[in-house]
Coordinates of C-alpha atoms and ligand atoms in Angstrom, one line a residue:
X259 CA 21.9 30.3 -54.4
X260 CA 24.5 32.9 -53.4
X261 CA 27.9 31.5 -53.4
X262 CA 30.4 34.2 -51.7
X263 CA 33.7 33.0 -51.4
X264 CA 36.1 33.8 -48.4
X265 CA 39.5 32.1 -49.7
X266 CA 40.6 28.2 -49.5
X267 CA 37.8 26.3 -48.7
X268 CA 35.4 28.6 -47.0
X269 CA 32.5 29.1 -48.2
X270 CA 29.5 31.3 -47.6
X271 CA 25.9 29.8 -49.1
X272 CA 23.0 31.4 -48.6
X273 CA 19.8 29.2 -49.5
X274 CA 16.0 29.7 -48.9
X275 CA 17.0 32.8 -46.3
X276 CA 19.4 30.2 -44.4
X277 CA 23.0 31.5 -44.2
X278 CA 25.7 28.9 -44.1
X279 CA 29.3 29.0 -43.5
X280 CA 31.6 26.3 -44.2
X281 CA 35.4 25.6 -42.5
X282 CA 36.1 29.4 -41.7
X283 CA 40.2 30.2 -42.0
X284 CA 40.7 33.6 -42.8
X285 CA 42.0 35.5 -40.6
X286 CA 45.4 33.6 -40.6
X287 CA 45.4 33.4 -44.6
X288 CA 46.9 36.4 -45.5
X289 CA 45.3 36.0 -49.6
X290 CA 42.1 36.7 -47.7
X291 CA 43.2 40.0 -45.8
X292 CA 40.2 42.1 -47.8
X293 CA 37.6 40.1 -45.4
X294 CA 36.2 41.8 -42.3
X295 CA 34.9 38.7 -40.3
X296 CA 33.5 41.1 -38.4
X297 CA 30.6 41.3 -41.0
X298 CA 30.3 38.5 -41.8
X299 CA 26.6 36.8 -41.1
X300 CA 25.4 33.9 -40.8
X301 CA 22.9 30.8 -39.3
X302 CA 25.1 27.8 -39.9
X303 CA 28.7 27.3 -39.4
X304 CA 29.4 23.3 -40.8
X305 CA 32.7 22.0 -40.4
X306 CA 34.1 19.3 -42.1
X307 CA 36.8 18.1 -40.2
X308 CA 39.6 19.6 -37.5
X309 CA 42.3 20.8 -39.4
X310 CA 43.1 24.7 -38.3
X311 CA 42.6 25.6 -42.2
X312 CA 39.1 24.5 -41.7
X313 CA 38.5 25.7 -38.4
X314 CA 40.6 29.1 -37.0
X315 CA 37.6 31.3 -37.1
X316 CA 34.9 29.1 -36.1
X317 CA 35.1 30.5 -32.0
X318 CA 35.2 34.6 -33.5
X319 CA 32.1 34.4 -36.0
X320 CA 30.3 32.5 -33.4
X321 CA 30.8 34.7 -31.1
X322 CA 29.1 37.4 -33.4
X323 CA 26.0 35.1 -34.7
X324 CA 26.0 32.6 -32.4
X325 CA 25.2 30.4 -35.9
X326 CA 24.9 26.5 -34.8
X327 CA 27.8 24.9 -35.5
X328 CA 27.1 21.4 -37.8
X329 CA 30.0 19.0 -37.1
X330 CA 30.7 14.9 -36.0
X331 CA 30.8 14.4 -33.0
X332 CA 34.6 15.0 -31.9
X333 CA 34.8 18.1 -33.5
X334 CA 31.2 20.0 -32.0
X335 CA 32.4 18.7 -28.8
X336 CA 35.9 20.4 -28.6
X337 CA 33.8 24.0 -29.2
X338 CA 31.6 23.1 -26.8
X339 CA 34.2 22.7 -24.2
X340 CA 36.1 26.1 -25.4
X341 CA 32.2 27.9 -25.1
X342 CA 29.9 27.2 -28.0
X343 CA 27.0 26.7 -26.8
X344 CA 25.1 26.2 -29.9
X345 CA 26.2 23.0 -31.7
X346 CA 24.7 20.6 -33.8
X347 CA 27.0 17.0 -33.2
X348 CA 26.5 14.5 -36.4
X349 CA 28.2 11.4 -37.5
X350 CA 28.7 9.7 -41.2
X351 CA 25.7 9.1 -42.8
X352 CA 22.7 10.7 -40.7
X353 CA 20.5 13.7 -41.4
X354 CA 19.5 16.4 -40.0
X355 CA 15.9 18.1 -40.8
X356 CA 15.4 21.7 -40.1
X357 CA 12.3 23.5 -41.5
X358 CA 14.3 24.8 -44.6
X359 CA 15.9 21.7 -45.5
X360 CA 18.1 19.2 -44.3
X361 CA 21.7 18.9 -43.7
X362 CA 23.6 15.1 -44.6
X363 CA 26.7 14.2 -43.0
X364 CA 28.6 12.3 -46.2
X365 CA 31.8 10.8 -46.3
X366 CA 35.6 12.1 -46.9
X367 CA 38.7 10.2 -46.9
X368 CA 41.4 12.4 -45.3
X369 CA 42.2 12.8 -41.7
X370 CA 40.8 15.1 -39.1
X371 CA 42.5 16.5 -35.7
X372 CA 41.8 19.6 -33.8
X373 CA 44.5 22.4 -33.5
X374 CA 45.0 21.0 -30.0
X375 CA 46.2 17.6 -31.6
X376 CA 42.7 16.3 -30.0
X377 CA 41.2 13.6 -32.1
X378 CA 38.8 15.0 -34.4
X379 CA 36.4 12.0 -35.7
X380 CA 36.7 11.2 -39.4
X381 CA 36.6 13.7 -41.9
X382 CA 33.2 14.6 -43.5
X383 CA 31.9 16.4 -46.3
X384 CA 27.9 17.6 -46.6
X385 CA 25.1 17.3 -48.7
X386 CA 22.7 20.2 -48.2
X387 CA 19.1 20.2 -49.7
X388 CA 16.7 23.2 -49.1
X389 CA 13.2 23.5 -51.6
X390 CA 14.6 22.9 -55.4
X391 CA 17.8 23.3 -54.3
X392 CA 20.8 21.0 -53.3
X393 CA 24.6 20.9 -53.1
X394 CA 28.1 19.0 -52.0
X395 CA 30.6 20.3 -50.0
X396 CA 32.7 17.8 -49.8
X397 CA 35.7 19.2 -47.2
X398 CA 39.2 18.0 -47.7
X399 CA 39.0 14.7 -49.5
X400 CA 40.3 11.8 -51.9
X401 CA 38.7 11.2 -55.1
X402 CA 36.3 8.1 -53.4
X403 CA 33.5 5.6 -55.0
X404 CA 31.2 6.3 -52.3
X405 CA 30.6 10.1 -54.2
X406 CA 28.4 7.7 -56.8
X407 CA 25.5 6.6 -53.9
X408 CA 24.9 11.0 -53.6
X409 CA 23.7 11.0 -56.9
X410 CA 21.5 7.7 -56.4
X411 CA 19.7 10.0 -53.5
X412 CA 20.2 13.8 -54.7
X413 CA 19.4 15.6 -57.9
X414 CA 22.6 18.4 -57.3
X415 CA 22.5 21.6 -58.6
X416 CA 26.1 21.9 -58.3
X417 CA 29.8 20.8 -55.8
X418 CA 32.1 22.9 -54.1
X419 CA 35.2 20.4 -54.8
X420 CA 38.4 20.8 -53.5
X421 CA 41.0 21.0 -57.0
X422 CA 44.7 22.1 -55.3
X423 CA 46.2 18.6 -55.0
X424 CA 48.8 17.5 -52.5
X425 CA 46.7 17.2 -49.4
X426 CA 43.2 16.4 -51.1
X427 CA 41.9 16.3 -54.9
X428 CA 44.0 17.7 -57.8
X429 CA 41.6 19.0 -61.0
X430 CA 41.5 15.3 -62.5
X431 CA 40.5 14.0 -59.6
X432 CA 37.9 16.7 -59.1
X433 CA 36.0 16.9 -62.5
X434 CA 36.0 12.8 -62.0
X435 CA 34.4 13.3 -58.5
X436 CA 31.8 15.7 -60.2
X437 CA 30.8 12.8 -62.9
X438 CA 30.1 10.8 -60.1
X439 CA 27.9 12.9 -57.7
X440 CA 26.4 14.1 -61.3
X441 CA 26.8 17.8 -61.4
X442 CA 28.6 20.1 -64.1
X443 CA 28.9 22.7 -62.3
X444 CA 31.6 23.1 -59.8
X445 CA 33.0 25.6 -57.2
X446 CA 37.0 24.8 -57.1
X447 CA 38.4 25.5 -53.5
X448 CA 42.0 24.4 -51.9
X449 CA 44.1 25.7 -54.0
X450 CA 46.4 28.8 -53.7
X451 CA 47.2 29.1 -49.9
X452 CA 50.3 27.7 -49.2
X453 CA 53.4 26.3 -51.9
X454 CA 51.9 23.0 -51.8
X455 CA 48.4 24.1 -53.6
X456 CA 49.3 26.4 -56.0
X457 CA 47.6 25.7 -59.6
X458 CA 47.3 27.0 -63.2
X459 CA 44.4 27.8 -63.0
X460 CA 43.7 28.7 -66.7
X461 CA 45.1 24.9 -67.2
X462 CA 42.3 23.6 -64.6
X463 CA 39.9 25.6 -66.6
X464 CA 40.9 24.3 -69.7
X465 CA 40.9 20.7 -68.3
X466 CA 37.0 21.3 -67.1
X467 CA 35.6 22.5 -70.2
X468 CA 37.2 19.7 -71.7
X469 CA 34.7 17.6 -70.1
X470 CA 31.9 20.0 -70.3
X471 CA 31.8 21.1 -66.8
X472 CA 31.7 24.3 -66.0
X473 CA 34.8 25.4 -62.8
X474 CA 33.8 28.7 -61.2
X475 CA 36.8 29.6 -59.8
X476 CA 35.7 33.0 -57.6
X477 CA 38.6 35.6 -56.2
X478 CA 38.1 35.9 -52.5
X479 CA 35.3 38.2 -51.3
X480 CA 33.4 37.7 -54.5
X481 CA 29.6 36.2 -54.8
X482 CA 28.2 34.4 -57.6
X483 CA 24.3 33.3 -57.7
X484 CA 24.2 29.3 -58.7
Ligands
NI89 NI1 42.6 19.5 -44.0
MN90 MN1 42.4 21.6 -45.4

């Protein structure tokens, strides 16, 4: 799998020729000013919840790609009313099978409203499985026990978890989450974008190392293969 980081919680995963972009927030993120949104290609846009810092660039990316938007019913329908025709509304516990793999919507503990204040349903995370690979994108969330169910059902290669604290898990809870879902590799997101979520990267990497977890902190715009 190829993993590209576009800043904040925005990640592009290439898995078996499918390009999945999660939670696009690029043009309003000064840290991501080098990323050219016009050149992003995607087959799917997956949204964990309706907050601005997760959905700001959906329409721009959709305009160029017509990628299918996968989100909770409320978030998907909100975008549908704004002209996004290619949507796949889901809800928690639901699984959809595509010809290349499956997407399951799983629980998250957070909140969710759309940028205009509309109700955004409940926040979610996703598990994506394709061939031998599977990964978990938790979305903005607190640590919670339901994560253990993911390890019962899937054999994950890695997890994408928030580590910035304040609005989501911090590094200590994220490392517990990694053990709950059964991974020893974590791509950290949702840090440094705002003053309240600035982290000490070295300290986070050391804490992960102490728990034998590989914490991957990508520079914005960088790609790695996992
Ligand atoms: Ni949020
Ligand atoms: Mn957020």
